[in-house]
Each structure stands twice: as C-alpha cells, then as structure tokens.
mmCIF file of C-alpha atoms in Angstrom:
data_model
loop_
_atom_site.group_PDB
_atom_site.id
_atom_site.type_symbol
_atom_site.label_atom_id
_atom_site.label_comp_id
_atom_site.label_asym_id
_atom_site.label_seq_id
_atom_site.Cartn_x
_atom_site.Cartn_y
_atom_site.Cartn_z
ATOM 1 C CA MET P 1150 48.154 -80.768 31.809
ATOM 2 C CA THR P 1151 49.364 -77.879 33.858
ATOM 3 C CA ASP P 1152 49.330 -74.193 32.002
ATOM 4 C CA GLN P 1153 52.286 -73.462 31.289
ATOM 5 C CA PRO P 1154 53.846 -69.970 32.149
ATOM 6 C CA GLN P 1155 53.139 -67.118 29.407
ATOM 7 C CA SER P 1156 55.598 -65.244 28.261
ATOM 8 C CA PRO P 1157 55.585 -61.328 28.034
ATOM 9 C CA SER P 1158 55.024 -61.199 23.979
ATOM 10 C CA GLU P 1159 51.976 -64.177 25.144
ATOM 11 C CA LYS P 1160 50.478 -62.186 27.433
ATOM 12 C CA ILE P 1161 50.053 -59.161 25.102
ATOM 13 C CA LEU P 1162 48.262 -61.186 22.634
ATOM 14 C CA ALA P 1163 45.946 -62.503 25.391
ATOM 15 C CA SER P 1164 45.489 -58.626 26.510
ATOM 16 C CA ARG P 1165 44.727 -58.010 22.392
ATOM 17 C CA ARG P 1166 42.257 -60.690 22.402
ATOM 18 C CA SER P 1167 40.096 -59.764 25.706
ATOM 19 C CA PHE P 1168 40.314 -56.206 23.918
ATOM 20 C CA MET P 1169 38.652 -57.150 20.891
ATOM 21 C CA LYS P 1170 35.810 -59.818 22.462
ATOM 22 C CA LYS P 1171 34.899 -57.064 24.711
ATOM 23 C CA ALA P 1172 34.951 -54.614 21.179
ATOM 24 C CA GLY P 1173 32.697 -56.578 19.353
ATOM 25 C CA LEU P 1174 35.105 -57.438 16.645
ATOM 26 C CA GLY P 1175 36.555 -61.025 17.883
ATOM 27 C CA GLY P 1176 35.839 -62.454 14.236
ATOM 28 C CA VAL P 1177 38.767 -60.189 12.782
ATOM 29 C CA ALA P 1178 42.305 -61.927 12.541
ATOM 30 C CA LEU P 1179 44.795 -60.816 14.288
ATOM 31 C CA GLY P 1180 47.215 -59.599 12.506
ATOM 32 C CA ALA P 1181 44.934 -58.026 9.864
ATOM 33 C CA SER P 1182 43.741 -54.166 9.551
ATOM 34 C CA THR P 1183 40.975 -52.899 11.594
ATOM 35 C CA LEU P 1184 40.436 -49.926 10.067
ATOM 36 C CA ALA P 1185 36.785 -49.758 10.447
ATOM 37 C CA ALA P 1186 34.478 -49.152 6.830
ATOM 38 C CA PRO P 1187 33.856 -44.814 6.288
ATOM 39 C CA ALA P 1188 30.200 -43.617 7.892
ATOM 40 C CA VAL P 1189 28.533 -42.007 5.923
ATOM 41 C CA VAL P 1190 27.256 -38.583 5.999
ATOM 42 C CA LYS P 1191 24.549 -36.746 4.401
ATOM 43 C CA ALA P 1192 25.193 -33.478 3.371
ATOM 44 C CA GLN P 1193 22.523 -31.092 4.639
ATOM 45 C CA ALA P 1194 21.148 -29.017 1.530
ATOM 46 C CA PRO P 1195 21.821 -25.945 1.989
ATOM 47 C CA ILE P 1196 18.672 -23.378 2.787
ATOM 48 C CA LYS P 1197 17.319 -21.442 -1.014
ATOM 49 C CA TRP P 1198 15.944 -18.392 -0.269
ATOM 50 C CA ARG P 1199 13.993 -15.420 -2.858
ATOM 51 C CA LEU P 1200 14.686 -11.760 -1.486
ATOM 52 C CA GLN P 1201 13.451 -9.431 -3.635
ATOM 53 C CA THR P 1202 14.032 -5.447 -3.181
ATOM 54 C CA TYR P 1203 11.741 -2.146 -4.103
ATOM 55 C CA SER P 1204 14.979 -1.629 -6.091
ATOM 56 C CA GLY P 1205 15.971 -1.692 -9.761
ATOM 57 C CA ALA P 1206 19.285 -3.222 -10.772
ATOM 58 C CA PRO P 1207 21.240 0.006 -10.868
ATOM 59 C CA LEU P 1208 20.523 1.093 -7.455
ATOM 60 C CA GLY P 1209 20.046 -2.310 -6.047
ATOM 61 C CA ALA P 1210 24.208 -2.982 -6.847
ATOM 62 C CA HIS P 1211 24.478 -0.504 -4.292
ATOM 63 C CA VAL P 1212 20.980 -0.991 -1.370
ATOM 64 C CA ILE P 1213 21.771 -4.644 -1.305
ATOM 65 C CA LYS P 1214 23.747 -6.529 -3.718
ATOM 66 C CA PRO P 1215 26.988 -6.162 -1.414
ATOM 67 C CA GLN P 1216 25.502 -7.359 1.422
ATOM 68 C CA ILE P 1217 23.791 -10.254 -0.190
ATOM 69 C CA GLU P 1218 26.840 -11.461 -1.596
ATOM 70 C CA ALA P 1219 28.539 -10.668 1.487
ATOM 71 C CA PHE P 1220 26.090 -13.290 3.095
ATOM 72 C CA ASN P 1221 26.536 -16.128 1.041
ATOM 73 C CA ALA P 1222 30.120 -15.702 0.653
ATOM 74 C CA ALA P 1223 30.170 -15.739 4.569
ATOM 75 C CA ALA P 1224 27.185 -18.659 5.235
ATOM 76 C CA ASN P 1225 29.856 -21.283 4.017
ATOM 77 C CA GLY P 1226 27.890 -23.149 1.874
ATOM 78 C CA GLU P 1227 25.032 -24.024 5.076
ATOM 79 C CA MET P 1228 22.798 -21.109 3.052
ATOM 80 C CA GLU P 1229 21.903 -19.266 -0.067
ATOM 81 C CA ILE P 1230 20.108 -16.177 -0.699
ATOM 82 C CA GLU P 1231 18.967 -15.485 -4.410
ATOM 83 C CA LEU P 1232 18.519 -11.773 -4.899
ATOM 84 C CA TYR P 1233 15.787 -10.453 -7.537
ATOM 85 C CA TYR P 1234 14.864 -6.763 -7.752
ATOM 86 C CA ALA P 1235 12.169 -4.396 -8.835
ATOM 87 C CA ASP P 1236 9.178 -5.991 -9.806
ATOM 88 C CA GLN P 1237 11.124 -9.336 -10.846
ATOM 89 C CA LEU P 1238 9.342 -11.732 -9.653
ATOM 90 C CA VAL P 1239 6.307 -9.826 -7.495
ATOM 91 C CA PRO P 1240 5.007 -5.795 -8.160
ATOM 92 C CA THR P 1241 6.393 -3.895 -5.675
ATOM 93 C CA GLY P 1242 3.405 -3.125 -4.375
ATOM 94 C CA GLU P 1243 1.657 -7.044 -3.697
ATOM 95 C CA LEU P 1244 5.902 -7.268 -2.428
ATOM 96 C CA PHE P 1245 4.496 -7.740 0.972
ATOM 97 C CA ARG P 1246 1.529 -10.284 0.717
ATOM 98 C CA ALA P 1247 3.990 -12.562 -1.867
ATOM 99 C CA MET P 1248 6.581 -12.725 1.607
ATOM 100 C CA GLN P 1249 3.590 -13.050 3.682
ATOM 101 C CA ASN P 1250 2.296 -15.951 1.874
ATOM 102 C CA GLY P 1251 5.749 -17.264 1.315
ATOM 103 C CA THR P 1252 6.133 -16.647 -2.388
ATOM 104 C CA ILE P 1253 9.422 -15.227 -1.583
ATOM 105 C CA ASP P 1254 11.178 -15.133 1.966
ATOM 106 C CA ALA P 1255 12.301 -11.472 2.593
ATOM 107 C CA VAL P 1256 12.009 -8.127 1.323
ATOM 108 C CA GLN P 1257 14.002 -4.562 1.074
ATOM 109 C CA SER P 1258 11.842 -2.216 0.934
ATOM 110 C CA ASP P 1259 10.003 1.071 2.388
ATOM 111 C CA ASP P 1260 6.758 0.060 4.370
ATOM 112 C CA ALA P 1261 3.940 2.197 2.075
ATOM 113 C CA THR P 1262 5.318 1.022 -0.912
ATOM 114 C CA MET P 1263 4.814 -2.041 -0.155
ATOM 115 C CA ALA P 1264 1.307 -1.788 0.948
ATOM 116 C CA SER P 1265 1.824 -2.985 4.603
ATOM 117 C CA PRO P 1266 -1.319 -3.514 6.489
ATOM 118 C CA VAL P 1267 -0.308 -1.855 9.592
ATOM 119 C CA ASP P 1268 -0.378 1.678 10.653
ATOM 120 C CA ILE P 1269 3.254 2.445 10.733
ATOM 121 C CA SER P 1270 4.102 2.156 7.474
ATOM 122 C CA VAL P 1271 2.971 6.224 6.308
ATOM 123 C CA PHE P 1272 5.925 6.815 7.817
ATOM 124 C CA GLY P 1273 8.160 3.759 5.607
ATOM 125 C CA GLY P 1274 9.579 5.869 2.745
ATOM 126 C CA TYR P 1275 9.210 10.131 3.075
ATOM 127 C CA PHE P 1276 7.354 11.080 5.762
ATOM 128 C CA PRO P 1277 7.821 14.675 5.858
ATOM 129 C CA PHE P 1278 10.840 16.564 7.588
ATOM 130 C CA ALA P 1279 10.427 14.046 9.927
ATOM 131 C CA THR P 1280 14.583 14.004 9.560
ATOM 132 C CA ARG P 1281 17.954 16.481 8.038
ATOM 133 C CA PHE P 1282 20.438 13.846 7.992
ATOM 134 C CA SER P 1283 20.203 9.773 7.550
ATOM 135 C CA LEU P 1284 21.942 9.534 10.789
ATOM 136 C CA ASP P 1285 18.815 10.499 12.075
ATOM 137 C CA VAL P 1286 16.685 7.688 11.496
ATOM 138 C CA ALA P 1287 19.114 5.458 13.200
ATOM 139 C CA SER P 1288 19.046 7.194 15.962
ATOM 140 C CA MET P 1289 15.291 7.098 16.359
ATOM 141 C CA PHE P 1290 15.530 3.251 16.145
ATOM 142 C CA MET P 1291 18.149 3.213 18.748
ATOM 143 C CA TYR P 1292 18.057 5.999 20.992
ATOM 144 C CA TYR P 1293 14.034 7.283 20.987
ATOM 145 C CA GLY P 1294 12.146 3.519 20.828
ATOM 146 C CA LEU P 1295 11.365 3.457 17.254
ATOM 147 C CA ASP P 1296 12.457 -0.442 16.829
ATOM 148 C CA GLU P 1297 10.008 -1.570 19.620
ATOM 149 C CA ILE P 1298 6.893 -0.078 17.644
ATOM 150 C CA TRP P 1299 8.173 -1.358 14.717
ATOM 151 C CA ALA P 1300 8.310 -4.516 16.486
ATOM 152 C CA GLU P 1301 4.702 -4.276 18.232
ATOM 153 C CA ALA P 1302 3.355 -3.152 15.325
ATOM 154 C CA TYR P 1303 4.716 -6.555 12.820
ATOM 155 C CA GLY P 1304 4.247 -8.270 15.909
ATOM 156 C CA GLU P 1305 -0.117 -8.697 14.935
ATOM 157 C CA VAL P 1306 1.054 -9.417 11.586
ATOM 158 C CA ASP P 1307 0.971 -12.918 10.433
ATOM 159 C CA ASN P 1308 3.890 -14.503 9.582
ATOM 160 C CA VAL P 1309 5.908 -11.605 9.004
ATOM 161 C CA THR P 1310 8.980 -10.587 10.646
ATOM 162 C CA TRP P 1311 10.465 -6.649 10.671
ATOM 163 C CA LEU P 1312 14.258 -7.279 11.244
ATOM 164 C CA SER P 1313 16.007 -3.757 10.894
ATOM 165 C CA THR P 1314 15.570 -0.307 9.351
ATOM 166 C CA GLY P 1315 17.916 2.356 7.772
ATOM 167 C CA ALA P 1316 18.209 5.197 6.286
ATOM 168 C CA TRP P 1317 18.612 6.096 2.733
ATOM 169 C CA ASP P 1318 18.873 9.368 0.421
ATOM 170 C CA PRO P 1319 16.532 12.369 0.961
ATOM 171 C CA LEU P 1320 14.199 13.190 -0.966
ATOM 172 C CA HIS P 1321 14.048 16.201 -3.965
ATOM 173 C CA ILE P 1322 12.374 16.738 -7.097
ATOM 174 C CA PHE P 1323 13.666 16.277 -10.867
ATOM 175 C CA THR P 1324 12.099 17.588 -13.834
ATOM 176 C CA VAL P 1325 12.399 17.212 -16.797
ATOM 177 C CA ASN P 1326 11.327 20.296 -18.822
ATOM 178 C CA GLU P 1327 9.911 22.713 -16.369
ATOM 179 C CA PRO P 1328 12.266 23.838 -13.471
ATOM 180 C CA ILE P 1329 10.425 24.502 -10.457
ATOM 181 C CA ARG P 1330 10.927 27.989 -9.064
ATOM 182 C CA SER P 1331 8.107 28.243 -6.799
ATOM 183 C CA LEU P 1332 5.323 26.195 -5.434
ATOM 184 C CA GLU P 1333 3.119 27.203 -8.348
ATOM 185 C CA ASP P 1334 5.478 25.225 -10.140
ATOM 186 C CA MET P 1335 4.612 21.952 -8.715
ATOM 187 C CA ARG P 1336 0.866 22.278 -9.973
ATOM 188 C CA GLY P 1337 -0.110 19.868 -12.907
ATOM 189 C CA LYS P 1338 3.445 18.238 -12.118
ATOM 190 C CA ARG P 1339 3.090 14.255 -12.884
ATOM 191 C CA VAL P 1340 5.916 12.610 -10.961
ATOM 192 C CA PHE P 1341 6.906 9.447 -9.971
ATOM 193 C CA GLY P 1342 7.591 9.155 -5.746
ATOM 194 C CA VAL P 1343 6.811 7.793 -3.370
ATOM 195 C CA PRO P 1344 3.134 7.702 -1.647
ATOM 196 C CA THR P 1345 3.540 9.474 1.580
ATOM 197 C CA ALA P 1346 5.512 12.357 0.208
ATOM 198 C CA GLY P 1347 3.059 12.282 -2.743
ATOM 199 C CA ARG P 1348 0.139 12.643 -0.379
ATOM 200 C CA PHE P 1349 1.586 15.445 1.345
ATOM 201 C CA LEU P 1350 2.949 17.572 -1.734
ATOM 202 C CA SER P 1351 -0.092 16.645 -3.613
ATOM 203 C CA ARG P 1352 -2.056 19.913 -1.920
ATOM 204 C CA TYR P 1353 0.650 21.877 -3.655
ATOM 205 C CA GLY P 1354 -0.967 20.724 -6.852
ATOM 206 C CA LEU P 1355 2.018 17.509 -7.515
ATOM 207 C CA ILE P 1356 -0.133 14.648 -9.066
ATOM 208 C CA PRO P 1357 1.978 11.345 -7.840
ATOM 209 C CA VAL P 1358 2.054 8.890 -10.272
ATOM 210 C CA THR P 1359 2.842 4.950 -10.370
ATOM 211 C CA VAL P 1360 4.544 3.422 -12.933
ATOM 212 C CA PRO P 1361 7.040 0.014 -13.182
ATOM 213 C CA TRP P 1362 10.166 1.159 -11.719
ATOM 214 C CA ASP P 1363 11.748 0.119 -14.927
ATOM 215 C CA ASP P 1364 9.612 1.960 -17.227
ATOM 216 C CA VAL P 1365 10.027 5.111 -15.372
ATOM 217 C CA GLU P 1366 12.716 6.632 -17.942
ATOM 218 C CA VAL P 1367 10.372 5.306 -20.451
ATOM 219 C CA ALA P 1368 7.841 7.882 -18.996
ATOM 220 C CA MET P 1369 9.382 10.645 -18.602
ATOM 221 C CA ARG P 1370 11.075 10.932 -22.008
ATOM 222 C CA THR P 1371 7.213 9.901 -23.731
ATOM 223 C CA GLY P 1372 5.806 13.039 -21.706
ATOM 224 C CA GLU P 1373 3.717 10.551 -19.340
ATOM 225 C CA LEU P 1374 5.851 11.481 -16.374
ATOM 226 C CA ASP P 1375 7.411 14.814 -15.342
ATOM 227 C CA GLY P 1376 9.240 14.070 -13.467
ATOM 228 C CA VAL P 1377 10.674 12.418 -10.499
ATOM 229 C CA ALA P 1378 10.214 13.188 -6.255
ATOM 230 C CA TRP P 1379 11.960 9.364 -5.433
ATOM 231 C CA CYS P 1380 15.270 10.129 -4.193
ATOM 232 C CA GLY P 1381 18.728 12.132 -3.843
ATOM 233 C CA PHE P 1382 20.774 13.083 -6.642
ATOM 234 C CA THR P 1383 23.101 10.217 -5.837
ATOM 235 C CA GLU P 1384 20.139 7.574 -7.261
ATOM 236 C CA ALA P 1385 19.532 10.466 -10.057
ATOM 237 C CA TYR P 1386 22.956 9.921 -11.233
ATOM 238 C CA GLU P 1387 23.554 6.359 -10.720
ATOM 239 C CA VAL P 1388 19.798 5.184 -12.197
ATOM 240 C CA GLY P 1389 19.810 7.580 -15.437
ATOM 241 C CA TRP P 1390 17.429 9.669 -14.401
ATOM 242 C CA ALA P 1391 19.874 12.355 -14.210
ATOM 243 C CA ASP P 1392 20.023 11.626 -17.900
ATOM 244 C CA VAL P 1393 16.608 12.390 -19.357
ATOM 245 C CA CYS P 1394 15.646 15.223 -16.131
ATOM 246 C CA ASN P 1395 16.935 18.929 -17.094
ATOM 247 C CA TYR P 1396 16.486 20.661 -14.065
ATOM 248 C CA ALA P 1397 16.943 19.403 -9.835
ATOM 249 C CA LEU P 1398 15.181 20.647 -7.207
ATOM 250 C CA THR P 1399 17.146 21.719 -3.669
ATOM 251 C CA ASN P 1400 14.502 22.148 -1.827
ATOM 252 C CA SER P 1401 14.177 18.990 0.244
ATOM 253 C CA VAL P 1402 11.357 17.361 1.230
ATOM 254 C CA THR P 1403 13.128 15.557 4.062
ATOM 255 C CA GLY P 1404 16.392 14.228 4.920
ATOM 256 C CA ALA P 1405 16.257 10.326 4.497
ATOM 257 C CA TRP P 1406 14.460 7.897 3.653
ATOM 258 C CA PHE P 1407 13.009 5.202 5.451
ATOM 259 C CA GLY P 1408 13.919 1.814 4.299
ATOM 260 C CA SER P 1409 13.530 -1.832 6.337
ATOM 261 C CA TYR P 1410 14.296 -5.071 6.102
ATOM 262 C CA PHE P 1411 11.550 -7.958 6.926
ATOM 263 C CA ALA P 1412 11.123 -11.689 6.326
ATOM 264 C CA ASN P 1413 8.845 -14.605 5.711
ATOM 265 C CA THR P 1414 8.566 -15.839 9.689
ATOM 266 C CA GLU P 1415 8.059 -19.673 8.459
ATOM 267 C CA SER P 1416 11.356 -19.045 6.662
ATOM 268 C CA TRP P 1417 12.980 -16.908 9.209
ATOM 269 C CA ASN P 1418 12.739 -19.654 11.973
ATOM 270 C CA LYS P 1419 14.156 -22.336 9.956
ATOM 271 C CA VAL P 1420 16.867 -20.621 9.545
ATOM 272 C CA PRO P 1421 20.081 -22.005 12.369
ATOM 273 C CA PRO P 1422 20.873 -18.760 14.988
ATOM 274 C CA HIS P 1423 24.139 -18.314 13.549
ATOM 275 C CA LEU P 1424 23.026 -17.716 9.883
ATOM 276 C CA GLN P 1425 20.313 -14.939 11.517
ATOM 277 C CA GLN P 1426 22.613 -13.201 12.948
ATOM 278 C CA LEU P 1427 24.683 -13.565 10.346
ATOM 279 C CA PHE P 1428 22.452 -11.812 8.347
ATOM 280 C CA LYS P 1429 21.229 -9.159 10.850
ATOM 281 C CA SER P 1430 25.033 -8.439 10.383
ATOM 282 C CA THR P 1431 25.276 -8.135 6.916
ATOM 283 C CA ILE P 1432 22.559 -5.448 7.161
ATOM 284 C CA ASP P 1433 24.071 -3.417 9.507
ATOM 285 C CA GLN P 1434 26.888 -3.703 6.962
ATOM 286 C CA SER P 1435 24.535 -2.607 3.988
ATOM 287 C CA HIS P 1436 23.301 0.301 6.284
ATOM 288 C CA TYR P 1437 27.031 1.705 6.540
ATOM 289 C CA TYR P 1438 27.393 1.149 3.302
ATOM 290 C CA ARG P 1439 24.177 3.026 1.800
ATOM 291 C CA ASN P 1440 25.039 6.193 4.802
ATOM 292 C CA VAL P 1441 28.706 6.563 3.216
ATOM 293 C CA TRP P 1442 27.654 6.337 -0.533
ATOM 294 C CA TYR P 1443 24.402 8.540 -0.190
ATOM 295 C CA TRP P 1444 25.915 11.218 1.639
ATOM 296 C CA GLY P 1445 29.480 11.670 -0.122
ATOM 297 C CA GLY P 1446 27.224 10.928 -3.821
ATOM 298 C CA GLU P 1447 24.972 13.962 -2.592
ATOM 299 C CA ALA P 1448 27.425 16.667 -1.581
ATOM 300 C CA LYS P 1449 29.575 15.745 -4.236
ATOM 301 C CA LEU P 1450 27.126 15.793 -7.352
ATOM 302 C CA ARG P 1451 24.968 18.824 -6.135
ATOM 303 C CA VAL P 1452 28.357 19.986 -6.255
ATOM 304 C CA GLU P 1453 30.351 18.757 -9.456
ATOM 305 C CA GLY P 1454 27.212 16.611 -11.049
ATOM 306 C CA GLU P 1455 26.722 18.595 -15.070
ATOM 307 C CA LYS P 1456 23.917 17.474 -16.047
ATOM 308 C CA MET P 1457 20.731 19.008 -14.173
ATOM 309 C CA GLU P 1458 20.536 22.967 -13.445
ATOM 310 C CA LEU P 1459 19.523 23.139 -9.774
ATOM 311 C CA THR P 1460 16.754 25.172 -8.886
ATOM 312 C CA SER P 1461 15.116 26.324 -5.526
ATOM 313 C CA ILE P 1462 12.033 27.434 -3.891
ATOM 314 C CA PRO P 1463 12.570 30.682 -2.243
ATOM 315 C CA ALA P 1464 12.656 30.691 1.663
ATOM 316 C CA GLU P 1465 9.444 32.740 2.781
ATOM 317 C CA GLU P 1466 7.851 30.100 0.537
ATOM 318 C CA TRP P 1467 9.338 26.999 1.783
ATOM 319 C CA ASN P 1468 8.924 28.295 5.355
ATOM 320 C CA GLN P 1469 5.616 27.406 4.269
ATOM 321 C CA VAL P 1470 5.546 24.020 3.596
ATOM 322 C CA VAL P 1471 7.990 23.384 6.441
ATOM 323 C CA LYS P 1472 4.793 24.696 9.372
ATOM 324 C CA ASP P 1473 2.028 22.972 6.575
ATOM 325 C CA ALA P 1474 4.453 19.775 7.330
ATOM 326 C CA GLU P 1475 3.203 20.611 11.218
ATOM 327 C CA SER P 1476 -0.436 19.982 10.511
ATOM 328 C CA PHE P 1477 0.023 16.881 8.470
ATOM 329 C CA TRP P 1478 2.287 14.907 12.002
ATOM 330 C CA ASP P 1479 -1.118 16.458 13.866
ATOM 331 C CA GLU P 1480 -3.341 14.732 10.821
ATOM 332 C CA ILE P 1481 -0.971 11.276 11.095
ATOM 333 C CA ALA P 1482 -1.121 11.316 14.520
ATOM 334 C CA GLU P 1483 -4.677 11.208 15.350
ATOM 335 C CA THR P 1484 -5.191 7.663 12.586
ATOM 336 C CA SER P 1485 -3.928 6.125 15.602
ATOM 337 C CA GLU P 1486 -2.707 6.020 19.061
ATOM 338 C CA ARG P 1487 0.258 3.667 17.860
ATOM 339 C CA ASN P 1488 0.961 6.489 15.429
ATOM 340 C CA ALA P 1489 1.064 9.180 17.801
ATOM 341 C CA ARG P 1490 3.727 7.437 19.451
ATOM 342 C CA VAL P 1491 5.614 8.037 16.506
ATOM 343 C CA VAL P 1492 4.874 11.799 16.019
ATOM 344 C CA GLU P 1493 5.592 12.275 19.184
ATOM 345 C CA ILE P 1494 9.198 10.787 19.087
ATOM 346 C CA PHE P 1495 9.278 12.560 15.791
ATOM 347 C CA LYS P 1496 8.467 16.149 17.543
ATOM 348 C CA LYS P 1497 10.793 15.076 20.972
ATOM 349 C CA TYR P 1498 13.575 14.360 18.437
ATOM 350 C CA ALA P 1499 13.608 16.820 16.313
ATOM 351 C CA GLY P 1500 13.727 19.213 19.737
ATOM 352 C CA VAL P 1501 16.368 17.611 21.492
ATOM 353 C CA GLN P 1502 18.456 18.364 17.966
ATOM 354 C CA GLU P 1503 17.227 21.719 17.917
ATOM 355 C CA ALA P 1504 18.410 22.763 21.004
ATOM 356 C CA ALA P 1505 21.881 20.488 20.628
ATOM 357 C CA GLY P 1506 22.197 23.451 17.524
ATOM 358 C CA TYR P 1507 25.401 22.515 15.865
ATOM 359 C CA PRO P 1508 26.748 20.012 14.105
ATOM 360 C CA TYR P 1509 22.653 18.568 14.364
ATOM 361 C CA ARG P 1510 20.379 21.332 13.353
#
C-alpha cells in the first residue's frame, strides 16, 4: 500500500512525536499536559555563629550590636550571628581559649583582656601614650604595618584568625569618693582597669583589681573598688559609672584603646567568601560608628556632663608620667623582636605626627 502524502498538520504531529521520543517522553499522551514535576530543592540551613564581646550590654549596644544586626539583615538568611555580652557564655579572661576550641565562633575584645597567648597582646587595650587620637590606631594599621604584625602573630596560633583592629575611647581615671589632683593621690586606690595600663599606672601606687564587668558598679558602691581606669567619658556615662563616681581625671593616659575582632579559624573557613566580605564590611561600619560616637561624646560630656567634677594633675607632674612611658616602651621592646618592631612603629608614627604639627600634634 502506498503511503499517502502527509498534510501540513500531520507533518507537525509527526515532528512532535519524533521530538517526544528523543526526549524520553514518548509515553506521554499527545495533547495532554506535559508539565514536569517540580524539582525538590532542600534549603540549606543557615550558618550559625556565637560571638561574645568583652563589653557589657549597655556598652555593647554601641560598640557591636549595630554591626551584628546589620550583618544578620544583609546575610539574607544564609548566616546568623548570636551576640553575647561580657561573661555571658565564658569569663572574659577565657575568651581566647573558648574561641580557639570552638566553644564560641568569634570574639570582639582587646588582646590583653582576653589573655591572648601572643607577645603583642601587651599592646591590646591601652598602651601608655601610644595614641593621641582614635584615628592614630587606623593610621598605624593602614600605613605603618601594624596589620602585618598582627596577622603574623596570630598566624602562629592554631585555629585563631585575627580579622581587624579599630579604636575605642581614651583612658581616664574616674573615682568615687576621693579626687586625684596629684600623682600621690593615686596611691592605694583600687581601680578596675585593663591589664597593660594598670601595669604601668601601678608604679604610681594605683592598684588594678579584676572583677566581672557587670559587678563593677556594685563593687564601687560597696567600697571594694575606689574607681575605674577602663574607659573615657562616653562609656562612663553610658554604662552608669558616672552615677557612682564623683570625680573625673582629665589627664589621659592614652588617646585610644586598641580593640580587635577574631574568629575561630575552622568556623571562618566554613563561611563562603561573600559572607566573609560582608562580615569584614560590617566590622568597618562598626569602626566608623565607634569613632564618631566616642569622638563626639568625649568632648560633649567633658563640657556639658554634670555628674562628675573634673580634676587634673599639674603639667609638671604629668610630664614625668609621659617621660616614664618612654622607658616603659623600651622595657616592652626588649621582650621580643616583634614587640620591638611595634614600639619602633609607635616611635616613628609619633615623630611624623609631631613634625606635621597642627592639627596632628
């Protein structure tokens, strides 16, 4: 029997049959709906981190909470960081070890307060007269090589990654009942403070005392502490210490605190590159926020704050303290080759600032 010529519609139908067979859909009735079954995509669970800061909740509301909230919002469900304040998961002095062993994933703190086992930890927090202004910290990390030294030091430590260092507030001494108007007035006063500055100031009779951050106010009210050598005016007012202390010493031991962000290396490596960059970018946002908050707050509260009487140590006495810091620097430089490099950067930077003149020095 001779095949009959196909009509145009039959040709189209035959072409469809051929296509369906090649596609493996020959068993589907022609003319019926050929919608494929929807692909089942299993949503990946978000990465969960726990980050603890050195600061208590009132201060943390400024020095880190805005950053973590911004990161969580921008991460779009891919990652979530749970924020914990001072001593909530582990004591502050155990932060480093807890991060290293993975109990927590990240830390915001200075090196000294969290007991980092690196030689440069002595520079974390307040190093006497290393800075005059907050921008000094960023400048030395960006232009003078402190970033390379920090990365080098923590690169020698297992499972810890240093991420960034920024500036906090200047260091002043606030006392409860007795004002400080001379170096002799420091003698015997028990103060809550950061390790390096406390070590330096102890040569004038100040007694550094360590208590949990949340217990500081109660310790001052009960007489266990005579004051704090921990922060500037902005923090003293923000966290309530200005409500307990009656006197504020205007002589600043240093211009800005060195604070850093660190991560457990295994946790950090599990974060995809775009979220790593997001975290670093929000850290920069945090540095910017703090610089402005402290810079504006310090001046405003010294002038307009009414909770504490301002006192000062005469220039001729304070000049001796500044001079003593030079020998303290040299002592620290002798402790390791790397520390010597840091001190040399401090000296070089200070020399440039002095030579530049106003508004730098």
